[in-house]
PDB file of C-alpha atoms in Angstrom:
ATOM      1  CA  UNK K 245     210.266 110.481 123.151  1.00 34.00           C
ATOM      2  CA  UNK K 246     209.013 109.188 119.802  1.00 36.00           C
ATOM      3  CA  UNK K 247     208.430 111.755 117.080  1.00 34.00           C
ATOM      4  CA  UNK K 248     205.878 111.352 114.133  1.00 38.00           C
ATOM      5  CA  UNK K 249     205.456 114.181 111.688  1.00 39.00           C
ATOM      6  CA  UNK K 250     203.068 114.264 108.718  1.00 42.00           C
ATOM      7  CA  UNK K 251     205.325 115.107 105.644  1.00 46.00           C
ATOM      8  CA  UNK K 252     202.331 115.214 103.386  1.00 45.00           C
ATOM      9  CA  UNK K 253     200.963 112.352 101.223  1.00 42.00           C
ATOM     10  CA  UNK K 254     202.724 111.550  98.072  1.00 42.00           C
ATOM     11  CA  UNK K 255     199.644 112.662  96.191  1.00 43.00           C
ATOM     12  CA  UNK K 256     200.670 116.150  96.800  1.00 62.00           C
ATOM     13  CA  UNK K 257     203.960 115.488  95.263  1.00 67.00           C
ATOM     14  CA  UNK K 258     204.808 117.089  91.804  1.00 71.00           C
ATOM     15  CA  UNK K 259     205.457 114.773  88.832  1.00 73.00           C
ATOM     16  CA  UNK K 260     209.062 113.246  89.030  1.00 75.00           C
ATOM     17  CA  UNK K 261     210.012 114.783  85.734  1.00 72.00           C
ATOM     18  CA  UNK K 262     209.518 118.359  87.396  1.00 73.00           C
ATOM     19  CA  UNK K 263     211.663 117.651  90.382  1.00 76.00           C
ATOM     20  CA  UNK K 264     214.770 118.924  88.622  1.00 76.00           C
ATOM     21  CA  UNK K 265     213.252 122.390  88.835  1.00 77.00           C
ATOM     22  CA  UNK K 266     212.952 122.235  92.577  1.00 80.00           C
ATOM     23  CA  UNK K 267     216.280 123.586  94.132  1.00 82.00           C
ATOM     24  CA  UNK K 268     215.563 121.259  97.133  1.00 85.00           C
ATOM     25  CA  UNK K 269     216.395 118.140  94.835  1.00 84.00           C
ATOM     26  CA  UNK K 270     220.054 119.005  94.426  1.00 86.00           C
ATOM     27  CA  UNK K 271     221.044 121.299  97.497  1.00 90.00           C
ATOM     28  CA  UNK K 272     221.945 120.042 100.974  1.00 94.00           C
ATOM     29  CA  UNK K 273     218.644 120.603 102.916  1.00 95.00           C
ATOM     30  CA  UNK K 274     219.298 121.749 106.392  1.00 97.00           C
ATOM     31  CA  UNK K 275     217.087 119.640 108.686  1.00 96.00           C
ATOM     32  CA  UNK K 276     216.548 118.882 112.387  1.00 96.00           C
ATOM     33  CA  UNK K 277     216.911 115.317 113.261  1.00 95.00           C
ATOM     34  CA  UNK K 278     213.218 114.676 113.979  1.00 94.00           C
ATOM     35  CA  UNK K 279     212.315 116.249 110.600  1.00 93.00           C
ATOM     36  CA  UNK K 280     214.861 114.111 108.751  1.00 94.00           C
ATOM     37  CA  UNK K 281     213.898 110.743 110.385  1.00 91.00           C
ATOM     38  CA  UNK K 282     210.434 111.155 109.088  1.00 88.00           C
ATOM     39  CA  UNK K 283     211.055 111.733 105.472  1.00 90.00           C
ATOM     40  CA  UNK K 284     209.598 109.103 103.096  1.00 88.00           C
ATOM     41  CA  UNK K 285     211.513 107.016 100.730  1.00 89.00           C
ATOM     42  CA  UNK K 286     210.089 107.152  97.087  1.00 86.00           C
ATOM     43  CA  UNK K 287     208.917 103.787  95.839  1.00 84.00           C
ATOM     44  CA  UNK K 288     210.994 102.473  92.945  1.00 82.00           C
ATOM     45  CA  UNK K 289     213.425 105.300  93.240  1.00 82.00           C
ATOM     46  CA  UNK K 290     215.410 104.466  96.459  1.00 81.00           C
ATOM     47  CA  UNK K 291     217.907 107.309  96.085  1.00 83.00           C
ATOM     48  CA  UNK K 292     215.050 109.878  96.572  1.00 87.00           C
ATOM     49  CA  UNK K 293     213.072 110.709  99.667  1.00 91.00           C
ATOM     50  CA  UNK K 294     210.048 113.270  99.997  1.00 89.00           C
ATOM     51  CA  UNK K 295     209.365 115.702 102.555  1.00 89.00           C
ATOM     52  CA  UNK K 296     205.925 117.476 102.323  1.00 87.00           C
ATOM     53  CA  UNK K 297     205.857 116.552  98.728  1.00 85.00           C
ATOM     54  CA  UNK K 298     209.408 118.004  97.787  1.00 88.00           C
ATOM     55  CA  UNK K 299     212.293 115.901  96.786  1.00 89.00           C
ATOM     56  CA  UNK K 300     215.082 115.470  99.191  1.00 92.00           C
ATOM     57  CA  UNK K 301     218.532 113.567  98.310  1.00 92.00           C
ATOM     58  CA  UNK K 302     221.418 115.351 100.403  1.00 95.00           C
ATOM     59  CA  UNK K 303     220.826 117.014 103.793  1.00 96.00           C
ATOM     60  CA  UNK K 304     222.903 119.081 106.180  1.00 97.00           C
ATOM     61  CA  UNK K 305     222.667 118.310 109.918  1.00 97.00           C
ATOM     62  CA  UNK K 306     224.587 119.453 113.155  1.00 97.00           C
ATOM     63  CA  UNK K 307     224.935 117.716 116.290  1.00 97.00           C
ATOM     64  CA  UNK K 308     227.086 116.237 118.965  1.00 97.00           C
ATOM     65  CA  UNK K 309     228.744 112.884 118.404  1.00 97.00           C
ATOM     66  CA  UNK K 310     227.251 110.458 121.127  1.00 96.00           C
ATOM     67  CA  UNK K 311     228.552 107.084 119.700  1.00 95.00           C
ATOM     68  CA  UNK K 312     231.032 105.686 117.318  1.00 94.00           C
ATOM     69  CA  UNK K 313     232.246 102.493 115.966  1.00 94.00           C
ATOM     70  CA  UNK K 314     235.397 102.662 113.862  1.00 91.00           C
ATOM     71  CA  UNK K 315     236.085  99.609 111.498  1.00 91.00           C
ATOM     72  CA  UNK K 316     238.569  99.129 108.702  1.00 88.00           C
ATOM     73  CA  UNK K 317     236.106 100.030 105.799  1.00 90.00           C
ATOM     74  CA  UNK K 318     233.934 102.555 107.582  1.00 92.00           C
ATOM     75  CA  UNK K 319     233.217 104.839 110.514  1.00 94.00           C
ATOM     76  CA  UNK K 320     229.752 104.595 111.983  1.00 95.00           C
ATOM     77  CA  UNK K 321     228.636 107.337 114.280  1.00 96.00           C
ATOM     78  CA  UNK K 322     225.608 108.735 115.961  1.00 96.00           C
ATOM     79  CA  UNK K 323     224.846 112.657 115.746  1.00 97.00           C
ATOM     80  CA  UNK K 324     222.521 113.867 118.391  1.00 97.00           C
ATOM     81  CA  UNK K 325     220.929 117.368 117.940  1.00 95.00           C
ATOM     82  CA  UNK K 326     218.512 117.169 120.735  1.00 95.00           C
ATOM     83  CA  UNK K 327     215.463 116.308 118.609  1.00 95.00           C
ATOM     84  CA  UNK K 328     216.775 113.029 117.478  1.00 95.00           C
ATOM     85  CA  UNK K 329     219.868 110.805 116.930  1.00 96.00           C
ATOM     86  CA  UNK K 330     220.910 110.373 113.322  1.00 96.00           C
ATOM     87  CA  UNK K 331     222.979 107.272 112.304  1.00 96.00           C
ATOM     88  CA  UNK K 332     225.996 108.361 110.074  1.00 96.00           C
ATOM     89  CA  UNK K 333     228.384 106.210 107.975  1.00 95.00           C
ATOM     90  CA  UNK K 334     231.598 107.444 106.520  1.00 94.00           C
ATOM     91  CA  UNK K 335     233.042 104.965 104.085  1.00 92.00           C
ATOM     92  CA  UNK K 336     236.870 104.891 104.322  1.00 88.00           C
ATOM     93  CA  UNK K 337     237.220 103.081 101.037  1.00 82.00           C
ATOM     94  CA  UNK K 338     235.002 105.532  98.987  1.00 70.00           C
ATOM     95  CA  UNK K 339     237.217 106.416  95.868  1.00 61.00           C
ATOM     96  CA  UNK K 340     234.273 107.419  93.628  1.00 61.00           C
ATOM     97  CA  UNK K 341     235.839 110.633  92.547  1.00 54.00           C
ATOM     98  CA  UNK K 342     239.008 109.065  91.050  1.00 56.00           C
ATOM     99  CA  UNK K 343     240.652 105.774  89.978  1.00 58.00           C
ATOM    100  CA  UNK K 344     242.560 103.854  92.467  1.00 58.00           C
ATOM    101  CA  UNK K 345     246.151 105.113  92.649  1.00 59.00           C
ATOM    102  CA  UNK K 346     245.584 108.353  90.819  1.00 63.00           C
ATOM    103  CA  UNK K 347     245.980 111.879  92.269  1.00 63.00           C
ATOM    104  CA  UNK K 348     242.223 112.215  92.815  1.00 68.00           C
ATOM    105  CA  UNK K 349     241.800 109.046  94.652  1.00 67.00           C
ATOM    106  CA  UNK K 350     244.764 109.747  96.775  1.00 68.00           C
ATOM    107  CA  UNK K 351     243.488 113.400  97.762  1.00 77.00           C
ATOM    108  CA  UNK K 352     239.887 111.877  98.237  1.00 77.00           C
ATOM    109  CA  UNK K 353     241.503 109.311 100.675  1.00 80.00           C
ATOM    110  CA  UNK K 354     243.420 112.042 102.468  1.00 84.00           C
ATOM    111  CA  UNK K 355     240.181 114.031 102.715  1.00 86.00           C
ATOM    112  CA  UNK K 356     238.193 111.084 104.323  1.00 87.00           C
ATOM    113  CA  UNK K 357     241.001 110.401 106.713  1.00 87.00           C
ATOM    114  CA  UNK K 358     240.799 114.001 107.894  1.00 89.00           C
ATOM    115  CA  UNK K 359     237.131 113.857 108.158  1.00 92.00           C
ATOM    116  CA  UNK K 360     237.529 110.695 110.346  1.00 90.00           C
ATOM    117  CA  UNK K 361     239.900 112.516 112.718  1.00 92.00           C
ATOM    118  CA  UNK K 362     237.075 115.142 113.453  1.00 93.00           C
ATOM    119  CA  UNK K 363     234.762 112.311 114.781  1.00 95.00           C
ATOM    120  CA  UNK K 364     235.272 112.097 118.320  1.00 94.00           C
ATOM    121  CA  UNK K 365     232.767 111.650 121.302  1.00 94.00           C
ATOM    122  CA  UNK K 366     231.466 114.963 122.542  1.00 94.00           C
ATOM    123  CA  UNK K 367     232.486 116.890 119.329  1.00 96.00           C
ATOM    124  CA  UNK K 368     229.939 119.238 117.477  1.00 97.00           C
ATOM    125  CA  UNK K 369     229.940 118.460 113.847  1.00 97.00           C
ATOM    126  CA  UNK K 370     228.356 119.825 110.819  1.00 97.00           C
ATOM    127  CA  UNK K 371     227.741 116.832 108.522  1.00 97.00           C
ATOM    128  CA  UNK K 372     226.645 116.953 104.878  1.00 96.00           C
ATOM    129  CA  UNK K 373     225.470 113.573 103.401  1.00 95.00           C
ATOM    130  CA  UNK K 374     223.267 111.719 101.131  1.00 95.00           C
ATOM    131  CA  UNK K 375     220.262 110.073 102.766  1.00 95.00           C
ATOM    132  CA  UNK K 376     220.144 106.289 102.532  1.00 93.00           C
ATOM    133  CA  UNK K 377     218.372 103.351 104.076  1.00 91.00           C
ATOM    134  CA  UNK K 378     219.972 100.453 105.765  1.00 89.00           C
ATOM    135  CA  UNK K 379     217.797  97.697 107.099  1.00 87.00           C
ATOM    136  CA  UNK K 380     214.698  99.725 106.696  1.00 85.00           C
ATOM    137  CA  UNK K 381     216.124 102.426 108.945  1.00 89.00           C
ATOM    138  CA  UNK K 382     217.381 105.858 107.479  1.00 93.00           C
ATOM    139  CA  UNK K 383     220.875 106.633 107.727  1.00 94.00           C
ATOM    140  CA  UNK K 384     223.185 109.394 106.422  1.00 96.00           C
ATOM    141  CA  UNK K 385     226.086 108.507 104.115  1.00 95.00           C
ATOM    142  CA  UNK K 386     228.472 111.126 104.722  1.00 95.00           C
ATOM    143  CA  UNK K 387     229.961 113.492 102.010  1.00 93.00           C
ATOM    144  CA  UNK K 388     231.766 115.815 104.391  1.00 93.00           C
ATOM    145  CA  UNK K 389     232.360 116.557 107.943  1.00 95.00           C
ATOM    146  CA  UNK K 390     233.250 119.887 109.498  1.00 96.00           C
ATOM    147  CA  UNK K 391     233.908 120.483 113.176  1.00 96.00           C
ATOM    148  CA  UNK K 392     232.539 123.449 114.838  1.00 96.00           C
ATOM    149  CA  UNK K 393     234.574 125.261 117.139  1.00 95.00           C
ATOM    150  CA  UNK K 394     232.179 128.145 117.768  1.00 96.00           C
ATOM    151  CA  UNK K 395     229.852 127.244 120.764  1.00 94.00           C
ATOM    152  CA  UNK K 396     227.054 129.388 118.925  1.00 97.00           C
ATOM    153  CA  UNK K 397     227.006 127.423 115.772  1.00 97.00           C
ATOM    154  CA  UNK K 398     224.469 124.944 116.850  1.00 97.00           C
ATOM    155  CA  UNK K 399     222.121 127.715 117.984  1.00 97.00           C
ATOM    156  CA  UNK K 400     222.304 129.228 114.577  1.00 97.00           C
ATOM    157  CA  UNK K 401     221.932 126.196 112.928  1.00 97.00           C
ATOM    158  CA  UNK K 402     218.571 125.578 114.825  1.00 97.00           C
ATOM    159  CA  UNK K 403     217.454 129.006 113.658  1.00 97.00           C
ATOM    160  CA  UNK K 404     218.546 128.186 110.104  1.00 97.00           C
ATOM    161  CA  UNK K 405     216.492 124.995 110.107  1.00 96.00           C
ATOM    162  CA  UNK K 406     213.453 126.565 111.448  1.00 96.00           C
ATOM    163  CA  UNK K 407     213.701 129.663 109.146  1.00 96.00           C
ATOM    164  CA  UNK K 408     214.254 127.498 106.088  1.00 95.00           C
ATOM    165  CA  UNK K 409     211.432 125.124 106.922  1.00 94.00           C
ATOM    166  CA  UNK K 410     208.968 127.976 107.460  1.00 93.00           C
ATOM    167  CA  UNK K 411     210.102 130.245 104.514  1.00 92.00           C
ATOM    168  CA  UNK K 412     210.943 127.616 101.966  1.00 91.00           C
ATOM    169  CA  UNK K 413     210.854 123.789 102.610  1.00 92.00           C
ATOM    170  CA  UNK K 414     207.154 123.701 103.786  1.00 90.00           C
ATOM    171  CA  UNK K 415     206.018 125.834 100.728  1.00 88.00           C
ATOM    172  CA  UNK K 416     204.867 124.229  97.527  1.00 84.00           C
ATOM    173  CA  UNK K 417     207.653 123.773  95.116  1.00 79.00           C
ATOM    174  CA  UNK K 418     208.316 126.324  92.323  1.00 75.00           C
ATOM    175  CA  UNK K 419     206.453 125.568  89.040  1.00 72.00           C
ATOM    176  CA  UNK K 420     208.621 124.646  86.087  1.00 68.00           C
ATOM    177  CA  UNK K 421     208.906 127.191  83.228  1.00 69.00           C
ATOM    178  CA  UNK K 422     206.807 124.866  81.093  1.00 69.00           C
ATOM    179  CA  UNK K 423     203.854 124.830  83.389  1.00 66.00           C
ATOM    180  CA  UNK K 424     200.707 126.560  81.926  1.00 66.00           C
ATOM    181  CA  UNK K 425     200.486 128.807  85.006  1.00 64.00           C
ATOM    182  CA  UNK K 426     203.760 130.498  84.232  1.00 61.00           C
ATOM    183  CA  UNK K 427     202.649 131.255  80.559  1.00 58.00           C
TER     184      UNK K 427
ATOM    185  CA  UNK U 149     224.896  94.482 111.778  1.00 54.00           C
ATOM    186  CA  UNK U 150     222.328  96.820 113.503  1.00 61.00           C
ATOM    187  CA  UNK U 151     223.666  99.322 115.782  1.00 70.00           C
ATOM    188  CA  UNK U 152     221.661 100.741 118.587  1.00 82.00           C
ATOM    189  CA  UNK U 153     221.994 104.506 119.166  1.00 89.00           C
ATOM    190  CA  UNK U 154     221.353 106.098 122.495  1.00 92.00           C
ATOM    191  CA  UNK U 155     218.170 108.211 122.886  1.00 94.00           C
ATOM    192  CA  UNK U 156     218.654 111.910 121.966  1.00 95.00           C
ATOM    193  CA  UNK U 157     219.324 114.237 124.930  1.00 96.00           C
ATOM    194  CA  UNK U 158     216.451 116.647 124.987  1.00 96.00           C
ATOM    195  CA  UNK U 159     217.869 120.061 125.804  1.00 97.00           C
ATOM    196  CA  UNK U 160     216.325 121.413 128.949  1.00 97.00           C
ATOM    197  CA  UNK U 161     217.128 124.436 131.284  1.00 96.00           C
ATOM    198  CA  UNK U 162     218.110 123.818 134.765  1.00 96.00           C
ATOM    199  CA  UNK U 163     215.123 125.997 136.125  1.00 94.00           C
ATOM    200  CA  UNK U 164     212.716 123.761 134.010  1.00 94.00           C
ATOM    201  CA  UNK U 165     214.194 120.642 135.303  1.00 93.00           C
ATOM    202  CA  UNK U 166     214.117 121.492 138.956  1.00 89.00           C
ATOM    203  CA  UNK U 167     210.480 122.332 138.963  1.00 88.00           C
ATOM    204  CA  UNK U 168     208.762 119.476 140.700  1.00 83.00           C
ATOM    205  CA  UNK U 169     206.029 119.127 138.090  1.00 87.00           C
ATOM    206  CA  UNK U 170     208.517 119.410 135.198  1.00 89.00           C
ATOM    207  CA  UNK U 171     207.601 116.967 132.262  1.00 91.00           C
ATOM    208  CA  UNK U 172     211.384 116.438 131.784  1.00 93.00           C
ATOM    209  CA  UNK U 173     211.673 114.999 135.383  1.00 91.00           C
ATOM    210  CA  UNK U 174     211.447 111.216 134.565  1.00 92.00           C
ATOM    211  CA  UNK U 175     213.794 108.536 135.744  1.00 94.00           C
ATOM    212  CA  UNK U 176     216.323 107.702 133.113  1.00 94.00           C
ATOM    213  CA  UNK U 177     215.174 110.353 130.600  1.00 96.00           C
ATOM    214  CA  UNK U 178     218.022 111.418 128.300  1.00 97.00           C
ATOM    215  CA  UNK U 179     218.723 115.153 128.700  1.00 97.00           C
ATOM    216  CA  UNK U 180     221.097 117.782 127.587  1.00 97.00           C
ATOM    217  CA  UNK U 181     221.760 120.218 130.449  1.00 97.00           C
ATOM    218  CA  UNK U 182     223.803 123.355 130.362  1.00 97.00           C
ATOM    219  CA  UNK U 183     225.584 125.297 133.104  1.00 97.00           C
ATOM    220  CA  UNK U 184     228.670 127.071 134.544  1.00 97.00           C
ATOM    221  CA  UNK U 185     230.801 124.640 136.445  1.00 97.00           C
ATOM    222  CA  UNK U 186     230.629 125.746 140.124  1.00 97.00           C
ATOM    223  CA  UNK U 187     232.537 122.752 141.768  1.00 95.00           C
ATOM    224  CA  UNK U 188     234.127 119.548 140.748  1.00 95.00           C
ATOM    225  CA  UNK U 189     234.920 116.807 143.087  1.00 93.00           C
ATOM    226  CA  UNK U 190     237.777 114.706 141.510  1.00 90.00           C
ATOM    227  CA  UNK U 191     237.234 111.733 143.839  1.00 91.00           C
ATOM    228  CA  UNK U 192     233.685 111.200 143.344  1.00 92.00           C
ATOM    229  CA  UNK U 193     233.510 112.582 139.809  1.00 93.00           C
ATOM    230  CA  UNK U 194     230.535 114.745 140.583  1.00 95.00           C
ATOM    231  CA  UNK U 195     230.490 118.248 139.071  1.00 96.00           C
ATOM    232  CA  UNK U 196     228.037 120.744 140.322  1.00 97.00           C
ATOM    233  CA  UNK U 197     226.717 123.201 137.472  1.00 97.00           C
ATOM    234  CA  UNK U 198     224.779 126.347 138.053  1.00 97.00           C
ATOM    235  CA  UNK U 199     222.424 128.395 135.757  1.00 94.00           C
ATOM    236  CA  UNK U 200     221.232 131.412 137.202  1.00 90.00           C
ATOM    237  CA  UNK U 201     220.324 130.399 140.799  1.00 91.00           C
ATOM    238  CA  UNK U 202     219.734 126.772 140.147  1.00 94.00           C
ATOM    239  CA  UNK U 203     222.156 124.100 140.794  1.00 95.00           C
ATOM    240  CA  UNK U 204     222.386 120.544 139.524  1.00 96.00           C
ATOM    241  CA  UNK U 205     224.811 117.619 140.180  1.00 96.00           C
ATOM    242  CA  UNK U 206     226.376 115.872 137.264  1.00 97.00           C
ATOM    243  CA  UNK U 207     228.072 112.389 137.579  1.00 96.00           C
ATOM    244  CA  UNK U 208     231.018 112.463 135.264  1.00 96.00           C
ATOM    245  CA  UNK U 209     232.564 109.071 135.959  1.00 94.00           C
ATOM    246  CA  UNK U 210     231.852 107.578 132.645  1.00 93.00           C
ATOM    247  CA  UNK U 211     233.772 110.609 130.867  1.00 93.00           C
ATOM    248  CA  UNK U 212     237.204 110.030 129.549  1.00 85.00           C
ATOM    249  CA  UNK U 213     239.697 112.912 128.789  1.00 84.00           C
ATOM    250  CA  UNK U 214     237.764 115.589 130.162  1.00 89.00           C
ATOM    251  CA  UNK U 215     239.590 118.486 131.895  1.00 91.00           C
ATOM    252  CA  UNK U 216     237.062 120.476 134.033  1.00 94.00           C
ATOM    253  CA  UNK U 217     237.776 124.058 134.883  1.00 95.00           C
ATOM    254  CA  UNK U 218     235.661 125.746 137.363  1.00 95.00           C
ATOM    255  CA  UNK U 219     233.808 128.905 135.983  1.00 96.00           C
ATOM    256  CA  UNK U 220     233.632 127.399 132.325  1.00 97.00           C
ATOM    257  CA  UNK U 221     230.487 126.613 130.714  1.00 97.00           C
ATOM    258  CA  UNK U 222     229.714 122.969 130.002  1.00 97.00           C
ATOM    259  CA  UNK U 223     227.028 120.945 128.212  1.00 97.00           C
ATOM    260  CA  UNK U 224     226.363 117.394 129.344  1.00 97.00           C
ATOM    261  CA  UNK U 225     224.294 114.816 127.679  1.00 97.00           C
ATOM    262  CA  UNK U 226     223.138 111.948 129.745  1.00 97.00           C
ATOM    263  CA  UNK U 227     220.466 110.143 131.797  1.00 97.00           C
ATOM    264  CA  UNK U 228     218.473 111.722 134.703  1.00 96.00           C
ATOM    265  CA  UNK U 229     218.838 109.664 137.954  1.00 95.00           C
ATOM    266  CA  UNK U 230     216.077 110.350 140.606  1.00 93.00           C
ATOM    267  CA  UNK U 231     216.783 109.092 144.184  1.00 89.00           C
ATOM    268  CA  UNK U 232     213.877 106.780 144.851  1.00 86.00           C
ATOM    269  CA  UNK U 233     213.850 107.440 148.555  1.00 84.00           C
ATOM    270  CA  UNK U 234     213.958 111.176 147.994  1.00 83.00           C
ATOM    271  CA  UNK U 235     212.586 112.578 144.669  1.00 79.00           C
ATOM    272  CA  UNK U 236     214.019 116.017 145.244  1.00 81.00           C
ATOM    273  CA  UNK U 237     217.578 114.316 144.816  1.00 88.00           C
ATOM    274  CA  UNK U 238     218.398 114.244 141.252  1.00 93.00           C
ATOM    275  CA  UNK U 239     221.565 113.872 139.291  1.00 94.00           C
ATOM    276  CA  UNK U 240     222.436 113.537 135.617  1.00 97.00           C
ATOM    277  CA  UNK U 241     224.789 110.603 134.698  1.00 97.00           C
ATOM    278  CA  UNK U 242     226.697 112.127 131.841  1.00 97.00           C
ATOM    279  CA  UNK U 243     227.877 110.167 128.933  1.00 96.00           C
ATOM    280  CA  UNK U 244     229.033 113.003 126.832  1.00 96.00           C
ATOM    281  CA  UNK U 245     230.380 116.455 127.827  1.00 96.00           C
ATOM    282  CA  UNK U 246     231.686 119.494 126.044  1.00 95.00           C
ATOM    283  CA  UNK U 247     233.054 122.856 126.883  1.00 96.00           C
ATOM    284  CA  UNK U 248     230.848 125.666 125.536  1.00 97.00           C
ATOM    285  CA  UNK U 249     232.605 128.773 126.593  1.00 97.00           C
ATOM    286  CA  UNK U 250     231.610 131.708 124.576  1.00 96.00           C
ATOM    287  CA  UNK U 251     227.975 130.397 124.240  1.00 97.00           C
ATOM    288  CA  UNK U 252     225.338 133.342 124.177  1.00 97.00           C
ATOM    289  CA  UNK U 253     223.100 131.730 126.807  1.00 97.00           C
ATOM    290  CA  UNK U 254     220.223 134.313 126.230  1.00 96.00           C
ATOM    291  CA  UNK U 255     220.347 133.481 122.479  1.00 97.00           C
ATOM    292  CA  UNK U 256     220.442 129.710 123.281  1.00 97.00           C
ATOM    293  CA  UNK U 257     217.394 129.933 125.588  1.00 97.00           C
ATOM    294  CA  UNK U 258     215.344 131.988 122.967  1.00 97.00           C
ATOM    295  CA  UNK U 259     216.318 129.640 120.080  1.00 97.00           C
ATOM    296  CA  UNK U 260     215.316 126.709 122.141  1.00 97.00           C
ATOM    297  CA  UNK U 261     212.016 128.093 122.845  1.00 96.00           C
ATOM    298  CA  UNK U 262     211.518 128.978 119.140  1.00 96.00           C
ATOM    299  CA  UNK U 263     212.685 125.361 118.139  1.00 96.00           C
ATOM    300  CA  UNK U 264     210.143 123.810 120.587  1.00 96.00           C
ATOM    301  CA  UNK U 265     207.334 126.028 119.177  1.00 95.00           C
ATOM    302  CA  UNK U 266     208.340 124.667 115.663  1.00 94.00           C
ATOM    303  CA  UNK U 267     208.510 121.076 116.744  1.00 93.00           C
ATOM    304  CA  UNK U 268     205.016 121.349 118.351  1.00 92.00           C
ATOM    305  CA  UNK U 269     203.586 123.048 115.420  1.00 90.00           C
ATOM    306  CA  UNK U 270     204.920 120.197 113.219  1.00 86.00           C
ATOM    307  CA  UNK U 271     203.418 117.614 115.563  1.00 82.00           C
ATOM    308  CA  UNK U 272     199.986 119.387 115.470  1.00 82.00           C
ATOM    309  CA  UNK U 273     199.898 119.321 111.763  1.00 78.00           C
ATOM    310  CA  UNK U 274     200.442 115.452 111.680  1.00 68.00           C
TER     311      UNK U 274
END
C-alpha cells in the first residue's frame, strides 16, 4: 500500500533563523514509518527536513528487522513498523567522535560493534538516527540501536508516536522570544 | 547500490483476515499476524496459530533458527497465499517471526485501532 501524506507546504514553514527555537530541530522526533517517509528535504539545506512546516533532523523509530546486508564498512538493514519499511545504514567506520587510535575512537568502535550485534532478522529494535537521502530515497543514518526485549514496547511506541503527533508535532512551532507577539 | 526492501507487513487481526470481504485478503499481500501457537508440524513446517476462536496456518519453511513452543505467542511477517481453487484456504508464508510472550493483546488491539484512525486522519488531510 502506497502512503502519501501532506506535511504542509514550505510556505507555512517559519524562517530558518527561527528553527533553533523549535525543540523538534534538535530532538529525536518519534515517528511512524509512513510519516517519516513523507517528510520533505529542505532545498539548499540537505541536512534538514520539514514535517508540517517544522524542522526534523533526527528521528527515533521502532520496528522489526526484515532485511540486512552486512559489508566491511557498513551494515544496511530494513526496519518494518507495519506502516512502512525504513532503510537504515550503520557505518562501521564512523569515528567522528574521536581521532583514530585514541580512547574515544576505540570506545566508539566498540559501541558500533555492539550495535551491529543487535541487528538480526526478526528482532524488535529502537533506532535513533539522522535522516539522510541516498539516490533520492530517504534513509536513516544510525546513531544508536537498542534491542527491545519487552513485547509491549512496540505498542507503547505506537501510542507515543500518535500522542506526540497530535499534541506536539502537528501544532505550529513555538514563537521565538524576539517575536513581536511574545512582547 | 540500490537495495530493495520488502513491503511492510500490515498488522492485521486474525478475525479481520478471515472475513471473506476483508480488504486485507489479497493474494501476496504483506501482513503481520499475531496468534498463540496451537500446533506445529515439524515435517511440513506449517504452524497453526489461534486468536480467540479463529485459526490460521503459517508456512515457516523459510525461517531459520526459530524454535517453536506450543502455547507461546508469536508474530509473523509474511505474504498471504490464497489457494486459487478454494479461496477459503489461506496461508501466510512467513519470512520473519518473533516470540511475543508477555504481549498485552487487548492493549495491542486497541492501539492498532487508534493507530489506524490516526493514519486515516493523516491521509484525509492530504
